[in-house]
């Protein structure tokens, strides 16, 4: 093969980049690649087909590709992406497409797309989910950008994507601009929330009900056979059953300090920016942020949780309700961002792309896709009768679980926030009237009335 036969450029051969490259190669896409790190390059060279074209830098890589070029960046999100785009630019021409497959902040993607506007060079922000296994054998791919650019690159990417149980590829252009990276950010925000919910369930079973890890694993496995079926529930069973070399539960020796790279956090920041109540996403990020303060926690430790009075069926319902809440909040956030940015995101298409390959893959996505098709564009998905009925059925279990946890001193921020959220959004009147009264009392911020239109100020001195 001559270098001019290479069809897709790929920069960055860390684990994700290498696995995507192998997946692309398996599906017949010829590649031209560059990796800055010699060790990573050597590992990838040993694994990739001999026909792969190896460039010694971004400019050389661009030169090996026939126009119009398509170049996928799998480099660490942040300044490295700007540096690679800058290095590529002189070798690119109108019609060329750059895809950023990193976990980029959607605002960075929008900025980079704006900087390329008018050059004829297009940037597609490509959310990639599924971890290293997904990248190798079938990721979920969430694209944002122009349809013309996407049409040029979609066949190669569609070929490597995961497939839903119905056989649909989990790969789509989800909207214009930074829509793809925004959807991936929300995916990660929901990922944090579902993981936190499962962690709270684990805590209640292990420490509140004094269940053995294998028994907890059996509970997660049973949940995975019902409406909670999904990847995170499936691997929860594996994680809890795993033993250390001495046969003791490995989790008991894992430091209780959660890491995070930040994408889940961006979802919460976006929720605040777009004014969307997504408390379950937010508290999940905050719970991780608080976990490293273990010295402080141990200083304050004293009043230990007591055994909890709880039915495991109620706990399943609580996990179900909180998971549903997290997804609905995330979809609501996507709708609000879409309304503000004009991306034209179809939420049913998002649910379809998340149905397989990604960390959030779960059968619930089918019900969410149905709900998205049922409600008016942008409306809360819980307005769909079937989804509302599903939530209604599991709400008593959530209420019992949160109450039992509180009485036994277990912190359940994800479950508690989900309950407060659903109780808040299903009230016809909330105490925002009182907030308006306070605001107008101390700052003459004015208020609206229920009995007549207009903006009002009152003398609130209680006379
Ligand atoms: C995925 C994941 C992935 C994410 C990791 C780590 O969809 O494959 O979301 O992209 O980077 O899950 O995230 P944290 O380190 O923030 O937990």
CSV table of C-alpha atoms and ligand atoms in Angstrom, one decimal, residues 16 103 128-132 142 184 187-188 191-192 195 259-264 288 358-360, ligand 1:
chain,number,residue,atom,x,y,z
A,16,UNK,CA,-8.1,4.5,23.6
A,103,UNK,CA,-13.5,14.1,26.5
A,128,UNK,CA,-16.4,8.3,22.6
A,129,UNK,CA,-17.7,6.1,25.3
A,130,UNK,CA,-17.2,2.5,26.4
A,131,UNK,CA,-13.7,2.6,27.9
A,132,UNK,CA,-10.9,0.6,26.3
A,142,UNK,CA,-21.6,10.9,19.7
A,184,UNK,CA,-20.8,13.1,26.2
A,187,UNK,CA,-23.4,11.1,29.7
A,188,UNK,CA,-20.6,11.3,32.2
A,191,UNK,CA,-22.6,8.1,34.8
A,192,UNK,CA,-21.4,9.7,38.1
A,195,UNK,CA,-22.5,5.1,40.1
A,259,UNK,CA,-11.0,10.0,41.7
A,260,UNK,CA,-12.5,12.0,38.8
A,261,UNK,CA,-11.2,13.6,35.6
A,262,UNK,CA,-13.8,16.3,35.6
A,263,UNK,CA,-16.3,15.6,32.8
A,264,UNK,CA,-19.0,14.7,35.3
A,288,UNK,CA,-16.7,12.3,45.0
A,358,UNK,CA,-21.3,3.1,26.4
A,359,UNK,CA,-20.9,3.0,30.1
A,360,UNK,CA,-24.6,4.0,30.5
B,1,LIG,C1,-16.8,6.5,29.0
B,1,LIG,C2,-16.3,7.1,30.3
B,1,LIG,C3,-15.0,7.7,30.2
B,1,LIG,C4,-14.5,8.5,31.4
B,1,LIG,C5,-14.2,7.5,32.5
B,1,LIG,C6,-13.5,8.2,33.7
B,1,LIG,O1,-17.9,6.9,28.6
B,1,LIG,O2,-16.1,5.6,28.5
B,1,LIG,O3,-17.2,8.2,30.7
B,1,LIG,O4,-15.0,8.6,29.1
B,1,LIG,O5,-13.4,9.2,31.1
B,1,LIG,O6,-15.3,6.9,33.0
B,1,LIG,O7,-14.1,9.2,34.2
B,1,LIG,P1,-13.7,9.7,35.7
B,1,LIG,O8,-12.2,9.6,35.9
B,1,LIG,O9,-14.1,11.2,35.8
B,1,LIG,O10,-14.5,8.9,36.7
